[in-house]
């Protein structure tokens, strides 16, 4: 199984500041056939299901604010929130869908400083 | 709009089975795979597998192989996840989810399954 490891486990950022979450996979999730990274990012708020933010490592899901962006390739990925808003407080997960079972990171809890 | 509505919370004894339903609306049910994901308290999300609603093909995570069964009823636009030989570690919220492809864009609200003697 591909192991997904996020850092940090928790993060406190001031409103309006940048938040950066990292995700590392134990194997590359870049397809040489499609040249796409099979990596997604989710946001989960308490009592709610996960909400897809980013897929193919950098494609924003419809309706997701443009302050959310994804980058990286191969085994190292980053989710960036350019200007933190109060409603962004949540746990963020990365997930690889390159190889079954499609595994998730352990989550990063984002709070307001 | 796309909706996935799951059945209500369940409390089961160790060794029992549970069957969770996921009713789809707002799209053609047979056009998309349905995935199952679970989340134990304070734990990361855990992918369980998927069912091809069109032809009933299934893929299960090795971790659950032999204990989990995905089925569907196309006449009712409903998919089911049955987990047997329950143990306390199976206490979790179980979600159904849908793509477009492997990207899980739509999720059910979740079903809490509690396993306790």
mmCIF file of C-alpha atoms in Angstrom:
data_model
loop_
_atom_site.group_PDB
_atom_site.id
_atom_site.type_symbol
_atom_site.label_atom_id
_atom_site.label_comp_id
_atom_site.label_asym_id
_atom_site.label_seq_id
_atom_site.Cartn_x
_atom_site.Cartn_y
_atom_site.Cartn_z
ATOM 1 C CA UNK A 1 0.000 0.000 0.000
ATOM 2 C CA UNK A 2 1.114 3.582 -0.637
ATOM 3 C CA UNK A 3 1.614 5.397 2.655
ATOM 4 C CA UNK A 4 0.626 9.065 2.727
ATOM 5 C CA UNK A 5 2.314 11.230 5.359
ATOM 6 C CA UNK A 6 1.254 14.802 6.026
ATOM 7 C CA UNK A 7 3.087 17.555 7.832
ATOM 8 C CA UNK A 8 2.528 19.209 10.146
ATOM 9 C CA UNK A 9 -0.110 17.349 12.183
ATOM 10 C CA UNK A 10 -1.533 20.690 13.282
ATOM 11 C CA UNK A 11 -1.068 24.269 12.249
ATOM 12 C CA UNK A 12 -2.165 27.644 13.640
ATOM 13 C CA UNK A 13 -2.200 30.595 11.256
ATOM 14 C CA UNK A 14 -3.415 34.160 11.648
ATOM 15 C CA UNK A 15 -6.400 35.349 9.655
ATOM 16 C CA UNK A 16 -5.297 36.655 6.259
ATOM 17 C CA UNK A 17 -1.976 34.819 6.406
ATOM 18 C CA UNK A 18 -0.796 31.916 4.265
ATOM 19 C CA UNK A 19 -1.238 28.312 5.361
ATOM 20 C CA UNK A 20 0.842 25.500 3.855
ATOM 21 C CA UNK A 21 0.258 21.789 4.316
ATOM 22 C CA UNK A 22 2.584 19.131 2.958
ATOM 23 C CA UNK A 23 1.906 15.586 1.849
ATOM 24 C CA UNK A 24 4.448 12.936 0.954
ATOM 25 C CA UNK A 25 3.693 9.590 -0.654
ATOM 26 C CA UNK A 26 5.826 6.484 -0.156
ATOM 27 C CA UNK A 27 5.783 5.885 -3.921
ATOM 28 C CA UNK A 28 5.328 8.179 -6.886
ATOM 29 C CA UNK A 29 1.705 8.845 -7.819
ATOM 30 C CA UNK A 30 2.634 10.343 -11.189
ATOM 31 C CA UNK A 31 1.360 8.367 -14.138
ATOM 32 C CA UNK A 32 3.866 8.215 -16.979
ATOM 33 C CA UNK A 33 0.974 7.393 -19.318
ATOM 34 C CA UNK A 34 -1.148 10.458 -18.590
ATOM 35 C CA UNK A 35 1.511 12.678 -16.994
ATOM 36 C CA UNK A 36 -0.984 13.337 -14.189
ATOM 37 C CA UNK A 37 -0.480 13.107 -10.459
ATOM 38 C CA UNK A 38 -3.228 10.989 -8.889
ATOM 39 C CA UNK A 39 -3.450 13.135 -5.773
ATOM 40 C CA UNK A 40 -6.433 14.869 -4.167
ATOM 41 C CA UNK A 41 -6.964 17.191 -1.218
ATOM 42 C CA UNK A 42 -10.026 17.230 1.026
ATOM 43 C CA UNK A 43 -11.309 19.549 3.720
ATOM 44 C CA UNK A 44 -13.349 18.083 6.572
ATOM 45 C CA UNK A 45 -15.236 20.089 9.172
ATOM 46 C CA UNK A 46 -16.599 18.508 12.368
ATOM 47 C CA UNK A 47 -19.643 16.348 11.807
ATOM 48 C CA UNK A 48 -19.438 16.671 8.021
ATOM 49 C CA UNK A 49 -18.188 14.413 5.237
ATOM 50 C CA UNK A 50 -14.969 15.373 3.473
ATOM 51 C CA UNK A 51 -15.200 18.024 0.788
ATOM 52 C CA UNK A 52 -13.060 17.681 -2.346
ATOM 53 C CA UNK A 53 -10.885 20.756 -2.883
ATOM 54 C CA UNK A 54 -8.200 19.733 -5.379
ATOM 55 C CA UNK A 55 -7.639 16.773 -7.721
ATOM 56 C CA UNK A 56 -4.889 15.862 -10.175
ATOM 57 C CA UNK A 57 -2.707 17.571 -7.543
ATOM 58 C CA UNK A 58 -3.503 21.086 -8.786
ATOM 59 C CA UNK A 59 -6.982 21.214 -10.364
ATOM 60 C CA UNK A 60 -9.444 23.083 -8.197
ATOM 61 C CA UNK A 61 -12.881 21.489 -7.825
ATOM 62 C CA UNK A 62 -15.789 23.568 -9.087
ATOM 63 C CA UNK A 63 -16.944 26.079 -6.467
ATOM 64 C CA UNK A 64 -13.757 25.971 -4.402
ATOM 65 C CA UNK A 65 -12.393 29.465 -3.665
ATOM 66 C CA UNK A 66 -9.247 30.369 -5.559
ATOM 67 C CA UNK A 67 -7.338 30.993 -2.327
ATOM 68 C CA UNK A 68 -6.908 27.184 -2.275
ATOM 69 C CA UNK A 69 -4.184 25.839 -4.553
ATOM 70 C CA UNK A 70 -2.303 22.581 -4.920
ATOM 71 C CA UNK A 71 1.168 21.919 -6.234
ATOM 72 C CA UNK A 72 3.833 19.237 -6.414
ATOM 73 C CA UNK A 73 4.611 16.131 -8.390
ATOM 74 C CA UNK A 74 5.791 12.575 -7.932
ATOM 75 C CA UNK A 75 5.961 12.068 -4.173
ATOM 76 C CA UNK A 76 5.831 15.584 -2.701
ATOM 77 C CA UNK A 77 2.757 17.775 -2.676
ATOM 78 C CA UNK A 78 1.544 20.971 -1.060
ATOM 79 C CA UNK A 79 -1.840 22.516 -0.331
ATOM 80 C CA UNK A 80 -1.690 26.284 0.088
ATOM 81 C CA UNK A 81 -4.365 28.594 1.413
ATOM 82 C CA UNK A 82 -3.207 32.022 0.335
ATOM 83 C CA UNK A 83 -5.181 34.127 2.809
ATOM 84 C CA UNK A 84 -6.736 32.218 5.695
ATOM 85 C CA UNK A 85 -10.405 32.846 6.400
ATOM 86 C CA UNK A 86 -12.280 31.846 9.550
ATOM 87 C CA UNK A 87 -14.324 29.288 7.623
ATOM 88 C CA UNK A 88 -11.143 27.452 6.612
ATOM 89 C CA UNK A 89 -10.734 25.981 10.103
ATOM 90 C CA UNK A 90 -10.917 22.251 9.435
ATOM 91 C CA UNK A 91 -8.886 19.076 9.061
ATOM 92 C CA UNK A 92 -7.239 18.642 5.674
ATOM 93 C CA UNK A 93 -6.431 15.271 4.099
ATOM 94 C CA UNK A 94 -4.464 14.281 1.048
ATOM 95 C CA UNK A 95 -5.363 11.093 -0.807
ATOM 96 C CA UNK A 96 -3.681 9.122 -3.560
ATOM 97 C CA UNK A 97 -5.853 7.391 -6.144
ATOM 98 C CA UNK A 98 -2.971 5.990 -8.196
ATOM 99 C CA UNK A 99 -2.933 2.518 -6.700
ATOM 100 C CA UNK A 100 -5.598 0.590 -4.796
ATOM 101 C CA UNK A 101 -6.230 0.783 -1.910
ATOM 102 C CA UNK A 102 -6.584 4.527 -2.354
ATOM 103 C CA UNK A 103 -4.972 5.757 0.844
ATOM 104 C CA UNK A 104 -5.299 8.966 2.826
ATOM 105 C CA UNK A 105 -2.897 10.975 4.900
ATOM 106 C CA UNK A 106 -3.372 11.207 8.652
ATOM 107 C CA UNK A 107 -4.807 14.708 8.410
ATOM 108 C CA UNK A 108 -3.630 18.201 9.327
ATOM 109 C CA UNK A 109 -5.708 20.227 11.754
ATOM 110 C CA UNK A 110 -5.775 23.899 10.797
ATOM 111 C CA UNK A 111 -6.679 26.487 13.425
ATOM 112 C CA UNK A 112 -6.681 30.252 13.796
ATOM 113 C CA UNK A 113 -3.783 31.790 15.712
ATOM 114 C CA UNK B 1 -28.467 18.142 -7.782
ATOM 115 C CA UNK B 2 -26.488 15.037 -6.898
ATOM 116 C CA UNK B 3 -27.424 13.613 -3.503
ATOM 117 C CA UNK B 4 -26.329 10.527 -1.623
ATOM 118 C CA UNK B 5 -28.510 9.824 1.407
ATOM 119 C CA UNK B 6 -27.420 7.120 3.804
ATOM 120 C CA UNK B 7 -29.316 5.070 6.356
ATOM 121 C CA UNK B 8 -29.312 5.905 10.044
ATOM 122 C CA UNK B 9 -26.958 5.055 12.865
ATOM 123 C CA UNK B 10 -26.610 1.444 13.986
ATOM 124 C CA UNK B 11 -25.517 -0.230 17.216
ATOM 125 C CA UNK B 12 -24.332 -3.796 16.862
ATOM 126 C CA UNK B 13 -22.821 -6.458 19.107
ATOM 127 C CA UNK B 14 -19.432 -7.995 18.342
ATOM 128 C CA UNK B 15 -19.748 -10.786 15.804
ATOM 129 C CA UNK B 16 -22.884 -9.354 14.214
ATOM 130 C CA UNK B 17 -23.285 -7.872 10.732
ATOM 131 C CA UNK B 18 -24.401 -4.431 9.618
ATOM 132 C CA UNK B 19 -25.843 -3.275 6.307
ATOM 133 C CA UNK B 20 -25.658 0.410 5.381
ATOM 134 C CA UNK B 21 -27.618 1.846 2.467
ATOM 135 C CA UNK B 22 -26.816 4.773 0.180
ATOM 136 C CA UNK B 23 -29.668 6.153 -1.926
ATOM 137 C CA UNK B 24 -28.624 8.206 -4.941
ATOM 138 C CA UNK B 25 -30.562 10.930 -6.721
ATOM 139 C CA UNK B 26 -29.935 13.727 -9.174
ATOM 140 C CA UNK B 27 -27.999 11.669 -11.715
ATOM 141 C CA UNK B 28 -28.130 8.428 -13.679
ATOM 142 C CA UNK B 29 -27.290 5.840 -11.024
ATOM 143 C CA UNK B 30 -25.600 3.366 -13.365
ATOM 144 C CA UNK B 31 -23.187 5.911 -14.849
ATOM 145 C CA UNK B 32 -20.762 6.081 -11.931
ATOM 146 C CA UNK B 33 -18.840 3.864 -9.547
ATOM 147 C CA UNK B 34 -19.840 4.115 -5.894
ATOM 148 C CA UNK B 35 -17.064 4.092 -3.313
ATOM 149 C CA UNK B 36 -17.140 3.270 0.389
ATOM 150 C CA UNK B 37 -14.855 4.991 2.893
ATOM 151 C CA UNK B 38 -14.852 4.766 6.663
ATOM 152 C CA UNK B 39 -13.484 6.900 9.480
ATOM 153 C CA UNK B 40 -12.928 5.544 12.967
ATOM 154 C CA UNK B 41 -13.024 8.087 15.824
ATOM 155 C CA UNK B 42 -9.996 10.374 15.594
ATOM 156 C CA UNK B 43 -8.520 8.335 12.750
ATOM 157 C CA UNK B 44 -7.709 8.966 9.133
ATOM 158 C CA UNK B 45 -10.127 8.156 6.356
ATOM 159 C CA UNK B 46 -9.925 4.557 5.177
ATOM 160 C CA UNK B 47 -10.851 3.478 1.640
ATOM 161 C CA UNK B 48 -12.850 0.246 1.569
ATOM 162 C CA UNK B 49 -13.450 -0.270 -2.145
ATOM 163 C CA UNK B 50 -16.027 0.330 -4.847
ATOM 164 C CA UNK B 51 -18.903 -1.146 -6.766
ATOM 165 C CA UNK B 52 -19.527 -0.671 -10.454
ATOM 166 C CA UNK B 53 -23.228 0.011 -10.269
ATOM 167 C CA UNK B 54 -23.704 -0.731 -13.963
ATOM 168 C CA UNK B 55 -22.415 -4.317 -13.958
ATOM 169 C CA UNK B 56 -22.151 -5.209 -10.231
ATOM 170 C CA UNK B 57 -18.357 -5.643 -10.356
ATOM 171 C CA UNK B 58 -16.694 -4.936 -7.037
ATOM 172 C CA UNK B 59 -13.222 -4.158 -5.732
ATOM 173 C CA UNK B 60 -12.460 -4.533 -2.045
ATOM 174 C CA UNK B 61 -9.508 -3.329 -0.032
ATOM 175 C CA UNK B 62 -7.480 -6.341 1.069
ATOM 176 C CA UNK B 63 -8.042 -5.266 4.673
ATOM 177 C CA UNK B 64 -11.772 -5.979 4.406
ATOM 178 C CA UNK B 65 -11.704 -8.851 1.911
ATOM 179 C CA UNK B 66 -13.956 -11.664 3.075
ATOM 180 C CA UNK B 67 -15.860 -9.494 5.550
ATOM 181 C CA UNK B 68 -17.379 -6.817 3.341
ATOM 182 C CA UNK B 69 -19.907 -7.052 0.514
ATOM 183 C CA UNK B 70 -21.059 -4.254 -1.765
ATOM 184 C CA UNK B 71 -24.365 -4.664 -3.564
ATOM 185 C CA UNK B 72 -26.795 -2.446 -5.396
ATOM 186 C CA UNK B 73 -30.448 -2.268 -6.415
ATOM 187 C CA UNK B 74 -30.679 -0.324 -9.637
ATOM 188 C CA UNK B 75 -34.477 -0.185 -9.474
ATOM 189 C CA UNK B 76 -34.182 1.699 -6.175
ATOM 190 C CA UNK B 77 -31.060 3.728 -7.043
ATOM 191 C CA UNK B 78 -29.530 2.361 -3.868
ATOM 192 C CA UNK B 79 -26.196 0.815 -2.985
ATOM 193 C CA UNK B 80 -25.423 -1.222 0.101
ATOM 194 C CA UNK B 81 -22.364 -2.022 2.188
ATOM 195 C CA UNK B 82 -22.534 -5.055 4.469
ATOM 196 C CA UNK B 83 -19.773 -5.702 6.978
ATOM 197 C CA UNK B 84 -19.765 -8.962 8.931
ATOM 198 C CA UNK B 85 -18.000 -10.381 11.986
ATOM 199 C CA UNK B 86 -18.001 -6.938 13.548
ATOM 200 C CA UNK B 87 -15.454 -6.056 16.217
ATOM 201 C CA UNK B 88 -14.965 -2.966 18.318
ATOM 202 C CA UNK B 89 -12.370 -1.618 15.852
ATOM 203 C CA UNK B 90 -15.128 -1.403 13.225
ATOM 204 C CA UNK B 91 -16.790 1.402 15.168
ATOM 205 C CA UNK B 92 -16.670 4.216 12.639
ATOM 206 C CA UNK B 93 -18.599 6.542 10.377
ATOM 207 C CA UNK B 94 -19.146 4.846 7.028
ATOM 208 C CA UNK B 95 -19.491 6.997 3.927
ATOM 209 C CA UNK B 96 -20.538 6.317 0.371
ATOM 210 C CA UNK B 97 -19.052 8.611 -2.256
ATOM 211 C CA UNK B 98 -19.051 9.169 -5.994
ATOM 212 C CA UNK B 99 -16.679 10.509 -8.636
ATOM 213 C CA UNK B 100 -16.715 11.674 -11.693
ATOM 214 C CA UNK B 101 -13.808 9.242 -11.750
ATOM 215 C CA UNK B 102 -11.684 8.334 -8.756
ATOM 216 C CA UNK B 103 -11.958 11.890 -7.441
ATOM 217 C CA UNK B 104 -14.612 11.751 -4.735
ATOM 218 C CA UNK B 105 -16.729 14.815 -5.482
ATOM 219 C CA UNK B 106 -19.967 13.752 -3.822
ATOM 220 C CA UNK B 107 -20.380 12.167 -0.402
ATOM 221 C CA UNK B 108 -23.211 10.807 1.670
ATOM 222 C CA UNK B 109 -23.767 12.304 5.098
ATOM 223 C CA UNK B 110 -22.210 9.278 6.802
ATOM 224 C CA UNK B 111 -23.594 6.462 8.936
ATOM 225 C CA UNK B 112 -22.246 5.873 12.436
ATOM 226 C CA UNK B 113 -21.858 2.189 13.236
ATOM 227 C CA UNK B 114 -21.083 1.447 16.864
ATOM 228 C CA UNK B 115 -19.914 -2.021 17.861
ATOM 229 C CA UNK B 116 -20.328 -2.630 21.557
ATOM 230 C CA UNK B 117 -21.263 -5.484 23.828
#
